[in-house]
Every structure is written in structure tokens, then in C-alpha cells.
Amino acid sequence: MSTGLRLLLVSTPVGTLGSGRGGGVELTLAALVAGLGGRGHRLTVLAGEGSRLPPGSGAVQLWTCPGHDQPSWQHQSHDSAVQIPADGLLPALWDRVLQEQGSFDAVLNLAYDWLPLWLTPHCATPLFHLVSMGSVARVMDAVIADVARRCPGRLAFHTRSQAADFDLPGPPLVLGNGFDLTAYRFRAEPDPEAPLGWAGRIAPEKGLIDAARVAAGLGRRLLVWGVVEDAAYREAVEAAVPAGTVHWRGFLPTGELQAELGGCRVFLNTPKWNEAFGNVVVEAMACGVPVVAYRRGGPGELVEPGINGLLVPPDDLEAMQAAVLAAESLDRLACRHWVERHASREAFAGRVEAWLLAGLEPGSPAGHSLQGQTAGRTPDAGT
């Protein structure tokens, strides 16, 4: 099949594009809009009402739907049932997909939700899913396993550790993620006061309280960027450390975030769950900031010890304090070079394009050849 596909990209039903509430999905979508659009594909993005596309989206069309946000799966118990609120955004988005699917060669879903996964074998237009989280609920595990068996090649993952959460019939297709490296300025030296940094949603599963305690133990300031999803958790973080340890910077657009992030001496990553990838880890490295992370989930595949950061046993605060001191002497340019080799936006778009083209090839199991090609490691930028 030739390039120049007509693609419908469906965003998350949690928050609007540009608000930050969609977490890593927003960054991934921005990378795909630029990367796939630059490869000659005709793109339409479907998102919640009030969304806005990132600057430089060119001829990409934006469709929006009204509706109430979908409850986030990461805040449910493992045995929770599927919940769809009245006048929900999730069914509104997928009603629009079903109405418009005939105008597209493929639909690419970026949301981690039961409904689009369940629809996969029932859509007339091929429906692909870039899975954005690891295992969080039994019902989601089951529908992902079902799609993997019934519709080979329609699923892709960000990292091997994320894919390992699921019952898959064969090796996973691992695509990594991509970043606009022109948006991140390399900083050869940190700011004179050399704070530590942390970024992510302010919620318990992200483990900010651990980073705050590490910073307090070292007598350092900790700059924190992100949307406050759990106000009570933010208060608990404040109460756990001396006043003045945590400096709340809020959710910032990439340009403002990287300008502040680059001034940090070390970036901390402290997830309490199996993080699917770790976008903020790569963003820090792109600015030249070494990362100290728990050896858990996706960040454990992104940090190369001694090159762009250090890994420590999960939840070991003493080990993290020692690693921060060691990471301060790492070559900041090596951090930037790692991102250039492994996580460029252009290479990520090329991997996604290859996956879609393989899945649309008549008469062959979708993505079969690619699964064997990329399984076993997070792809390099040149793959």
C-alpha cells in the first residue's frame, strides 16, 4: 500500500488537548501529528470540546465532541467495572468514529479505555491501538488480551516492561515514543542554585512524596511541574518535608517547562506503578539533565546507568539519595545524545507508519513481521 494514508487519530476522553490532563497521551499525539503529517499522511484528530492542536499542526483537521470526562483507570481498583458517565465524552467520541470511519484508511486510538478496544473486531475500518498504560484493571487486561488474539497486529506498546503486563499470544510490538528535539534546549550547566526536578501528575501513583523526601534529606530544593489531580495528596507531600523544600511550578507548555527543567542538576522519577514509558524522563535528558529513577516500568528501559542517569531499587530512598550525588557528575551532553539516538519524533513516526502499513497490507496478519523485528528492546531512533 502506498503512503498518503487518511488517518483518524482519537485522543483521550480525559481532559482536552492542551490542558495537560491527558498526561503522556497529549505529548504522543503531538509527536504523531507532526511526524505523520510530515510523512505525507492526511490527518484528522478527534478530541474533547475545547481542545486545541499544538502549534505548527499545519493542515491537520480537528474535530471535537462535547461530553463529561471519563474516569481515569489509574484511580480505580484492579477489580473495578467499566464506568461510563451520563453524557460521557468516551461514547460521544466513538459514535463519531463509527459514523465517519468510511472516510479513513485507518483509525488510531491513543486512549486507554475498554470501549474502543472492544470495538476493534466490529469496525469496518481497521482500528489500531497504541496502548498507553500497563495493567491497572482486570477488565482492561482481558479486553487487551482478546484484541491481541482476535486481531493480530492491532496493538502496539511503548516499552517491553509495559507489554509484559498483558497476556499476549506472541512477542509485542514495541514503538517507544518520539519528541520534537528542537523544542528542548540543551543546558551544559545547571542553574547556580542547582535544584532537583520532578514532573508528572500530582497523584499517589506517581510517587512525588518520595522525591520530596529525597530532596529534603539532601537539603535541596525540588521543583515540581504538573497538574494537581489529588489536592489531598499535594497537601500530604507538603506536610512530609520541611517548608520550602517543594516549589510548585504548575503545568507548563513545553517551551516554558524545558526552560526551567534544563536548570536542574538531577531529575527524579519515582513511580509507584508500572509506568508505560516515562515521557518526562526523556524530556529531562533532552535538556541535558541526568535522571535518577526507580528500576520499575518504562523508565527502567530508558535510563542507561552511568550514561544518562542511574537506577535504584524501587522505593529505596537512601539509595536514591546516594544516586543523586553520583549522577551530578555525569556528562550532560551524553544525556542529550541518548535522546537524539533513541527518541526523535521523526523516527517514532516512521515506526508507527510501518506498523499501520503492515496492518493494512491485504492478506497478511497485521504487523506480524514487525513484531518479530522490534520485540525484545525499545527501538532505536534509526529502527
Short mmCIF file of C-alpha atoms in Angstrom, two decimals:
data_model
loop_
_atom_site.label_atom_id
_atom_site.label_comp_id
_atom_site.label_asym_id
_atom_site.label_seq_id
_atom_site.Cartn_x
_atom_site.Cartn_y
_atom_site.Cartn_z
CA MET A 1 0.00 0.00 0.00
CA SER A 2 1.30 3.47 -0.90
CA THR A 3 1.79 6.20 1.67
CA GLY A 4 -0.52 9.19 1.94
CA LEU A 5 -2.98 7.46 4.27
CA ARG A 6 -6.15 9.10 5.52
CA LEU A 7 -5.82 8.66 9.28
CA LEU A 8 -8.17 9.45 12.15
CA LEU A 9 -6.32 9.88 15.47
CA VAL A 10 -8.56 9.58 18.52
CA SER A 11 -7.40 11.31 21.69
CA THR A 12 -8.11 10.54 25.33
CA PRO A 13 -11.57 11.25 26.82
CA VAL A 14 -9.81 12.61 29.94
CA GLY A 15 -9.35 16.37 29.59
CA THR A 16 -8.94 18.49 26.50
CA LEU A 17 -5.87 18.69 24.31
CA GLY A 18 -3.65 21.45 25.64
CA SER A 19 -4.88 21.20 29.24
CA GLY A 20 -2.26 18.70 30.42
CA ARG A 21 -4.91 16.46 31.97
CA GLY A 22 -4.39 13.85 29.27
CA GLY A 23 -0.87 13.21 30.52
CA GLY A 24 1.53 11.48 28.15
CA VAL A 25 -1.18 10.91 25.54
CA GLU A 26 -1.09 14.61 24.69
CA LEU A 27 2.65 14.56 24.05
CA THR A 28 2.39 11.36 21.99
CA LEU A 29 -0.40 12.80 19.89
CA ALA A 30 1.58 15.99 19.26
CA ALA A 31 4.53 13.90 18.07
CA LEU A 32 2.33 11.87 15.73
CA VAL A 33 0.55 14.93 14.33
CA ALA A 34 3.87 16.46 13.34
CA GLY A 35 5.66 13.25 12.42
CA LEU A 36 2.93 11.54 10.37
CA GLY A 37 1.84 14.82 8.80
CA GLY A 38 5.43 15.39 7.75
CA ARG A 39 5.44 12.00 6.05
CA GLY A 40 2.56 12.99 3.76
CA HIS A 41 -0.41 11.47 5.58
CA ARG A 42 -3.74 13.30 5.83
CA LEU A 43 -4.65 13.56 9.49
CA THR A 44 -7.80 14.29 11.43
CA VAL A 45 -7.70 14.47 15.23
CA LEU A 46 -10.82 13.74 17.30
CA ALA A 47 -10.81 15.08 20.87
CA GLY A 48 -12.91 16.67 23.59
CA GLU A 49 -14.62 20.01 23.08
CA GLY A 50 -12.27 22.89 23.86
CA SER A 51 -9.19 21.06 22.61
CA ARG A 52 -6.51 22.79 20.60
CA LEU A 53 -3.85 21.32 18.37
CA PRO A 54 -0.18 22.04 19.07
CA PRO A 55 1.40 24.95 17.15
CA GLY A 56 2.62 24.04 13.69
CA SER A 57 -0.02 21.38 13.05
CA GLY A 58 -0.49 22.70 9.52
CA ALA A 59 -3.32 21.13 7.53
CA VAL A 60 -4.36 18.72 10.28
CA GLN A 61 -8.10 18.86 10.89
CA LEU A 62 -9.51 18.93 14.43
CA TRP A 63 -12.94 17.53 15.28
CA THR A 64 -14.31 17.90 18.79
CA CYS A 65 -17.14 16.37 20.80
CA PRO A 66 -18.82 17.60 23.99
CA GLY A 67 -19.20 15.31 26.98
CA HIS A 68 -18.19 14.58 30.55
CA ASP A 69 -14.69 13.25 31.16
CA GLN A 70 -14.16 9.52 31.51
CA PRO A 71 -12.98 8.35 34.97
CA SER A 72 -9.23 7.64 34.83
CA TRP A 73 -8.35 3.95 35.10
CA GLN A 74 -5.28 4.64 37.22
CA HIS A 75 -7.58 5.81 40.00
CA GLN A 76 -9.72 2.63 40.03
CA SER A 77 -9.18 -0.63 41.87
CA HIS A 78 -7.95 -3.69 39.98
CA ASP A 79 -11.43 -5.27 40.15
CA SER A 80 -13.37 -2.15 39.11
CA ALA A 81 -16.09 -2.41 36.49
CA VAL A 82 -16.20 -0.25 33.36
CA GLN A 83 -17.83 3.10 34.16
CA ILE A 84 -19.26 5.49 31.58
CA PRO A 85 -20.89 8.67 32.92
CA ALA A 86 -24.13 10.04 31.55
CA ASP A 87 -23.42 12.29 28.56
CA GLY A 88 -19.89 10.89 28.60
CA LEU A 89 -17.18 12.02 26.21
CA LEU A 90 -15.98 8.47 25.56
CA PRO A 91 -19.16 7.20 23.80
CA ALA A 92 -19.51 10.55 22.02
CA LEU A 93 -16.05 10.20 20.51
CA TRP A 94 -16.64 6.65 19.38
CA ASP A 95 -20.09 7.36 18.00
CA ARG A 96 -18.37 9.94 15.78
CA VAL A 97 -15.71 7.38 14.81
CA LEU A 98 -18.35 4.86 13.76
CA GLN A 99 -20.18 7.48 11.73
CA GLU A 100 -17.06 8.78 9.95
CA GLN A 101 -14.87 5.67 9.66
CA GLY A 102 -15.64 5.16 5.97
CA SER A 103 -13.70 8.33 5.13
CA PHE A 104 -10.43 6.92 6.52
CA ASP A 105 -7.95 4.16 5.74
CA ALA A 106 -7.30 3.51 9.44
CA VAL A 107 -8.23 4.74 12.90
CA LEU A 108 -5.51 5.07 15.55
CA ASN A 109 -6.74 5.10 19.15
CA LEU A 110 -4.47 6.65 21.79
CA ALA A 111 -6.86 6.30 24.75
CA TYR A 112 -6.65 3.59 27.38
CA ASP A 113 -10.32 2.62 27.53
CA TRP A 114 -12.42 -0.52 27.25
CA LEU A 115 -14.91 0.67 24.64
CA PRO A 116 -12.55 1.31 21.68
CA LEU A 117 -10.67 -1.91 22.38
CA TRP A 118 -13.93 -3.90 22.42
CA LEU A 119 -14.96 -2.27 19.12
CA THR A 120 -11.82 -3.44 17.29
CA PRO A 121 -13.22 -6.57 15.57
CA HIS A 122 -16.52 -4.82 14.85
CA CYS A 123 -15.23 -1.76 12.97
CA ALA A 124 -15.31 -1.79 9.18
CA THR A 125 -12.19 0.40 9.03
CA PRO A 126 -9.08 -1.10 10.65
CA LEU A 127 -8.73 0.13 14.23
CA PHE A 128 -5.24 0.26 15.81
CA HIS A 129 -4.33 0.96 19.44
CA LEU A 130 -1.15 2.46 20.88
CA VAL A 131 -1.58 1.24 24.45
CA SER A 132 -0.62 4.00 26.89
CA MET A 133 -0.57 2.23 30.28
CA GLY A 134 0.32 -1.07 31.87
CA SER A 135 -2.08 -3.30 33.78
CA VAL A 136 -4.44 -1.36 36.04
CA ALA A 137 -7.69 -3.36 35.96
CA ARG A 138 -8.76 -6.93 35.31
CA VAL A 139 -11.39 -5.93 32.74
CA MET A 140 -8.82 -3.94 30.74
CA ASP A 141 -6.32 -6.80 30.87
CA ALA A 142 -9.00 -9.12 29.46
CA VAL A 143 -10.02 -6.90 26.55
CA ILE A 144 -6.38 -6.23 25.58
CA ALA A 145 -5.67 -9.97 25.60
CA ASP A 146 -8.78 -10.56 23.49
CA VAL A 147 -7.76 -7.99 20.87
CA ALA A 148 -4.27 -9.46 20.75
CA ARG A 149 -5.71 -12.89 19.92
CA ARG A 150 -8.56 -11.91 17.60
CA CYS A 151 -6.91 -9.03 15.74
CA PRO A 152 -3.16 -9.72 15.43
CA GLY A 153 -1.00 -6.66 14.99
CA ARG A 154 -3.58 -4.10 16.05
CA LEU A 155 -1.81 -3.39 19.36
CA ALA A 156 1.49 -1.62 19.96
CA PHE A 157 3.25 -0.66 23.20
CA HIS A 158 5.74 1.94 24.36
CA THR A 159 8.12 -0.40 26.24
CA ARG A 160 8.75 -4.11 26.84
CA SER A 161 8.04 -3.83 30.56
CA GLN A 162 4.64 -2.30 29.84
CA ALA A 163 3.74 -5.04 27.34
CA ALA A 164 4.84 -7.74 29.82
CA ASP A 165 1.83 -6.82 31.97
CA PHE A 166 -0.51 -8.42 29.45
CA ASP A 167 -1.34 -11.94 28.27
CA LEU A 168 -0.20 -11.70 24.66
CA PRO A 169 -0.05 -14.66 22.24
CA GLY A 170 3.32 -13.61 20.83
CA PRO A 171 6.12 -11.05 21.08
CA PRO A 172 4.84 -7.47 21.47
CA LEU A 173 5.33 -4.67 19.00
CA VAL A 174 7.33 -2.01 20.89
CA LEU A 175 7.44 1.50 19.40
CA GLY A 176 8.91 3.72 22.11
CA ASN A 177 7.89 7.37 21.78
CA GLY A 178 9.04 10.49 19.97
CA PHE A 179 9.89 14.10 20.81
CA ASP A 180 10.41 17.34 18.92
CA LEU A 181 14.02 17.86 19.90
CA THR A 182 14.05 21.41 18.56
CA ALA A 183 11.70 22.29 21.44
CA TYR A 184 14.27 21.29 24.11
CA ARG A 185 17.36 23.43 24.62
CA PHE A 186 20.48 21.67 25.86
CA ARG A 187 21.93 23.17 29.04
CA ALA A 188 25.61 22.37 29.57
CA GLU A 189 25.45 23.65 33.17
CA PRO A 190 22.61 23.70 35.71
CA ASP A 191 21.40 26.86 37.42
CA PRO A 192 23.71 28.21 40.16
CA GLU A 193 21.36 27.02 42.91
CA ALA A 194 21.15 23.59 41.21
CA PRO A 195 17.70 22.40 42.27
CA LEU A 196 16.40 18.89 41.70
CA GLY A 197 13.42 18.37 39.41
CA TRP A 198 10.29 16.19 39.25
CA ALA A 199 7.37 16.28 36.79
CA GLY A 200 4.10 14.42 36.36
CA ARG A 201 0.52 14.32 37.51
CA ILE A 202 0.25 15.14 41.22
CA ALA A 203 -1.32 11.85 42.29
CA PRO A 204 -0.23 9.00 44.61
CA GLU A 205 0.77 6.53 41.88
CA LYS A 206 3.44 8.96 40.66
CA GLY A 207 5.29 8.84 43.99
CA LEU A 208 6.12 12.54 44.37
CA ILE A 209 6.33 12.21 48.14
CA ASP A 210 9.42 10.00 47.74
CA ALA A 211 11.16 12.62 45.61
CA ALA A 212 10.30 15.32 48.16
CA ARG A 213 11.80 13.24 50.97
CA VAL A 214 14.96 12.59 48.96
CA ALA A 215 15.35 16.32 48.27
CA ALA A 216 14.77 17.13 51.94
CA GLY A 217 17.34 14.53 53.01
CA LEU A 218 19.90 16.20 50.77
CA GLY A 219 18.93 19.72 51.78
CA ARG A 220 17.96 20.56 48.17
CA ARG A 221 15.04 22.41 46.64
CA LEU A 222 12.71 20.31 44.46
CA LEU A 223 10.97 21.98 41.51
CA VAL A 224 7.69 20.21 40.69
CA TRP A 225 5.76 20.57 37.44
CA GLY A 226 2.37 19.03 36.70
CA VAL A 227 -1.40 19.10 37.01
CA VAL A 228 -2.72 18.61 40.55
CA GLU A 229 -5.14 15.69 40.27
CA ASP A 230 -5.27 14.97 44.00
CA ALA A 231 -5.25 18.05 46.22
CA ALA A 232 -5.12 15.97 49.40
CA TYR A 233 -2.01 14.20 48.13
CA ARG A 234 -0.36 17.55 47.39
CA GLU A 235 -1.04 18.59 51.00
CA ALA A 236 0.44 15.30 52.24
CA VAL A 237 3.61 15.95 50.23
CA GLU A 238 3.91 19.45 51.71
CA ALA A 239 3.46 18.10 55.23
CA ALA A 240 6.07 15.36 54.79
CA VAL A 241 9.05 17.70 54.28
CA PRO A 242 10.36 20.97 55.70
CA ALA A 243 8.74 24.15 54.40
CA GLY A 244 10.45 25.48 51.30
CA THR A 245 11.59 22.07 50.03
CA VAL A 246 8.93 21.77 47.32
CA HIS A 247 8.43 24.56 44.79
CA TRP A 248 5.20 24.08 42.83
CA ARG A 249 5.57 25.24 39.23
CA GLY A 250 2.20 24.07 37.84
CA PHE A 251 1.54 22.67 34.38
CA LEU A 252 3.62 24.48 31.77
CA PRO A 253 3.71 24.27 27.96
CA THR A 254 6.81 22.57 26.59
CA GLY A 255 8.65 25.82 25.86
CA GLU A 256 8.34 27.08 29.42
CA LEU A 257 8.85 23.66 31.00
CA GLN A 258 12.12 22.92 29.25
CA ALA A 259 13.49 26.38 30.06
CA GLU A 260 13.07 25.65 33.77
CA LEU A 261 13.77 21.92 33.63
CA GLY A 262 17.15 22.41 31.99
CA GLY A 263 18.39 24.29 35.04
CA CYS A 264 18.05 21.26 37.32
CA ARG A 265 21.10 19.33 38.41
CA VAL A 266 19.31 15.95 38.53
CA PHE A 267 15.77 14.84 37.64
CA LEU A 268 13.98 12.33 39.92
CA ASN A 269 11.48 9.72 38.73
CA THR A 270 9.66 7.83 41.48
CA PRO A 271 6.62 5.93 40.12
CA LYS A 272 4.71 3.58 42.40
CA TRP A 273 3.27 1.68 39.46
CA ASN A 274 4.49 0.18 36.20
CA GLU A 275 4.96 3.35 34.16
CA ALA A 276 4.36 2.59 30.49
CA PHE A 277 7.14 4.83 29.18
CA GLY A 278 8.25 7.93 31.08
CA ASN A 279 7.94 10.98 28.81
CA VAL A 280 9.25 13.36 31.46
CA VAL A 281 12.39 11.25 31.79
CA VAL A 282 13.19 11.80 28.11
CA GLU A 283 12.28 15.50 28.33
CA ALA A 284 14.78 15.96 31.14
CA MET A 285 17.52 14.12 29.23
CA ALA A 286 16.79 16.24 26.14
CA CYS A 287 17.73 19.29 28.21
CA GLY A 288 20.92 17.59 29.41
CA VAL A 289 19.64 16.67 32.88
CA PRO A 290 20.68 13.23 34.19
CA VAL A 291 17.87 11.12 35.65
CA VAL A 292 17.75 9.03 38.82
CA ALA A 293 14.80 6.65 38.64
CA TYR A 294 13.36 3.60 40.28
CA ARG A 295 14.12 0.41 38.40
CA ARG A 296 10.41 -0.01 37.66
CA GLY A 297 8.43 0.09 34.41
CA GLY A 298 9.32 2.06 31.32
CA PRO A 299 11.90 4.40 32.90
CA GLY A 300 13.98 1.33 33.73
CA GLU A 301 14.43 0.84 29.97
CA LEU A 302 15.21 4.50 29.26
CA VAL A 303 17.95 5.11 31.82
CA GLU A 304 21.33 3.65 30.87
CA PRO A 305 23.26 3.64 34.16
CA GLY A 306 26.36 5.78 34.02
CA ILE A 307 25.37 7.31 30.66
CA ASN A 308 22.19 9.33 31.13
CA GLY A 309 21.42 8.62 34.78
CA LEU A 310 21.23 5.92 37.42
CA LEU A 311 18.66 3.33 38.51
CA VAL A 312 17.92 2.37 42.11
CA PRO A 313 15.75 -0.33 43.70
CA PRO A 314 12.08 0.72 43.85
CA ASP A 315 11.09 2.69 46.96
CA ASP A 316 14.68 2.82 48.33
CA LEU A 317 15.08 6.45 49.37
CA GLU A 318 18.58 6.04 50.78
CA ALA A 319 19.77 4.51 47.51
CA MET A 320 18.16 7.36 45.60
CA GLN A 321 19.93 9.98 47.72
CA ALA A 322 23.29 8.34 47.06
CA ALA A 323 22.49 8.03 43.34
CA VAL A 324 21.65 11.74 43.11
CA LEU A 325 25.10 12.65 44.37
CA ALA A 326 26.70 10.24 41.90
CA ALA A 327 24.57 11.41 38.97
CA GLU A 328 25.60 15.03 39.42
CA SER A 329 28.96 14.25 37.80
CA LEU A 330 27.54 12.56 34.67
CA ASP A 331 28.13 14.12 31.25
CA ARG A 332 25.08 16.23 30.44
CA LEU A 333 25.85 16.11 26.71
CA ALA A 334 25.64 12.30 26.82
CA CYS A 335 22.06 12.66 28.10
CA ARG A 336 21.12 14.77 25.09
CA HIS A 337 22.86 12.43 22.65
CA TRP A 338 20.92 9.45 24.05
CA VAL A 339 17.63 11.17 23.23
CA GLU A 340 18.80 12.09 19.75
CA ARG A 341 19.66 8.45 19.05
CA HIS A 342 16.60 6.83 20.62
CA ALA A 343 13.61 9.15 20.78
CA SER A 344 13.36 11.56 17.86
CA ARG A 345 9.88 12.45 16.66
CA GLU A 346 10.71 11.58 13.06
CA ALA A 347 11.91 8.06 13.85
CA PHE A 348 8.89 7.40 16.09
CA ALA A 349 6.52 8.47 13.31
CA GLY A 350 8.37 6.16 10.92
CA ARG A 351 7.86 3.20 13.26
CA VAL A 352 4.16 3.99 13.63
CA GLU A 353 3.81 4.37 9.86
CA ALA A 354 5.46 0.98 9.26
CA TRP A 355 3.09 -0.63 11.78
CA LEU A 356 0.00 0.84 10.13
CA LEU A 357 1.12 -0.03 6.61
CA ALA A 358 1.85 -3.62 7.65
CA GLY A 359 -1.56 -3.86 9.26
CA LEU A 360 -3.29 -2.59 6.12
CA GLU A 361 -1.47 -4.96 3.77
CA PRO A 362 -4.12 -7.27 2.23
CA GLY A 363 -3.91 -10.92 3.18
CA SER A 364 -1.27 -10.75 5.89
CA PRO A 365 -1.69 -10.78 9.69
CA ALA A 366 -1.43 -7.14 10.77
CA GLY A 367 2.03 -6.26 11.96
CA HIS A 368 3.27 -9.88 12.08
CA SER A 369 6.69 -9.19 10.58
CA LEU A 370 7.20 -6.09 12.66
CA GLN A 371 6.50 -7.92 15.91
CA GLY A 372 9.48 -10.18 15.42
CA GLN A 373 11.61 -7.26 14.28
CA THR A 374 11.20 -4.95 17.29
CA ALA A 375 10.39 -7.32 20.13
CA GLY A 376 12.89 -7.51 22.94
CA ARG A 377 14.02 -3.89 23.12
CA THR A 378 12.77 -0.35 22.89
CA PRO A 379 13.51 0.71 19.29
CA ASP A 380 16.39 3.00 18.49
CA ALA A 381 15.73 6.21 16.61
CA GLY A 382 17.01 4.69 13.41
CA THR A 383 14.93 1.50 13.54
#
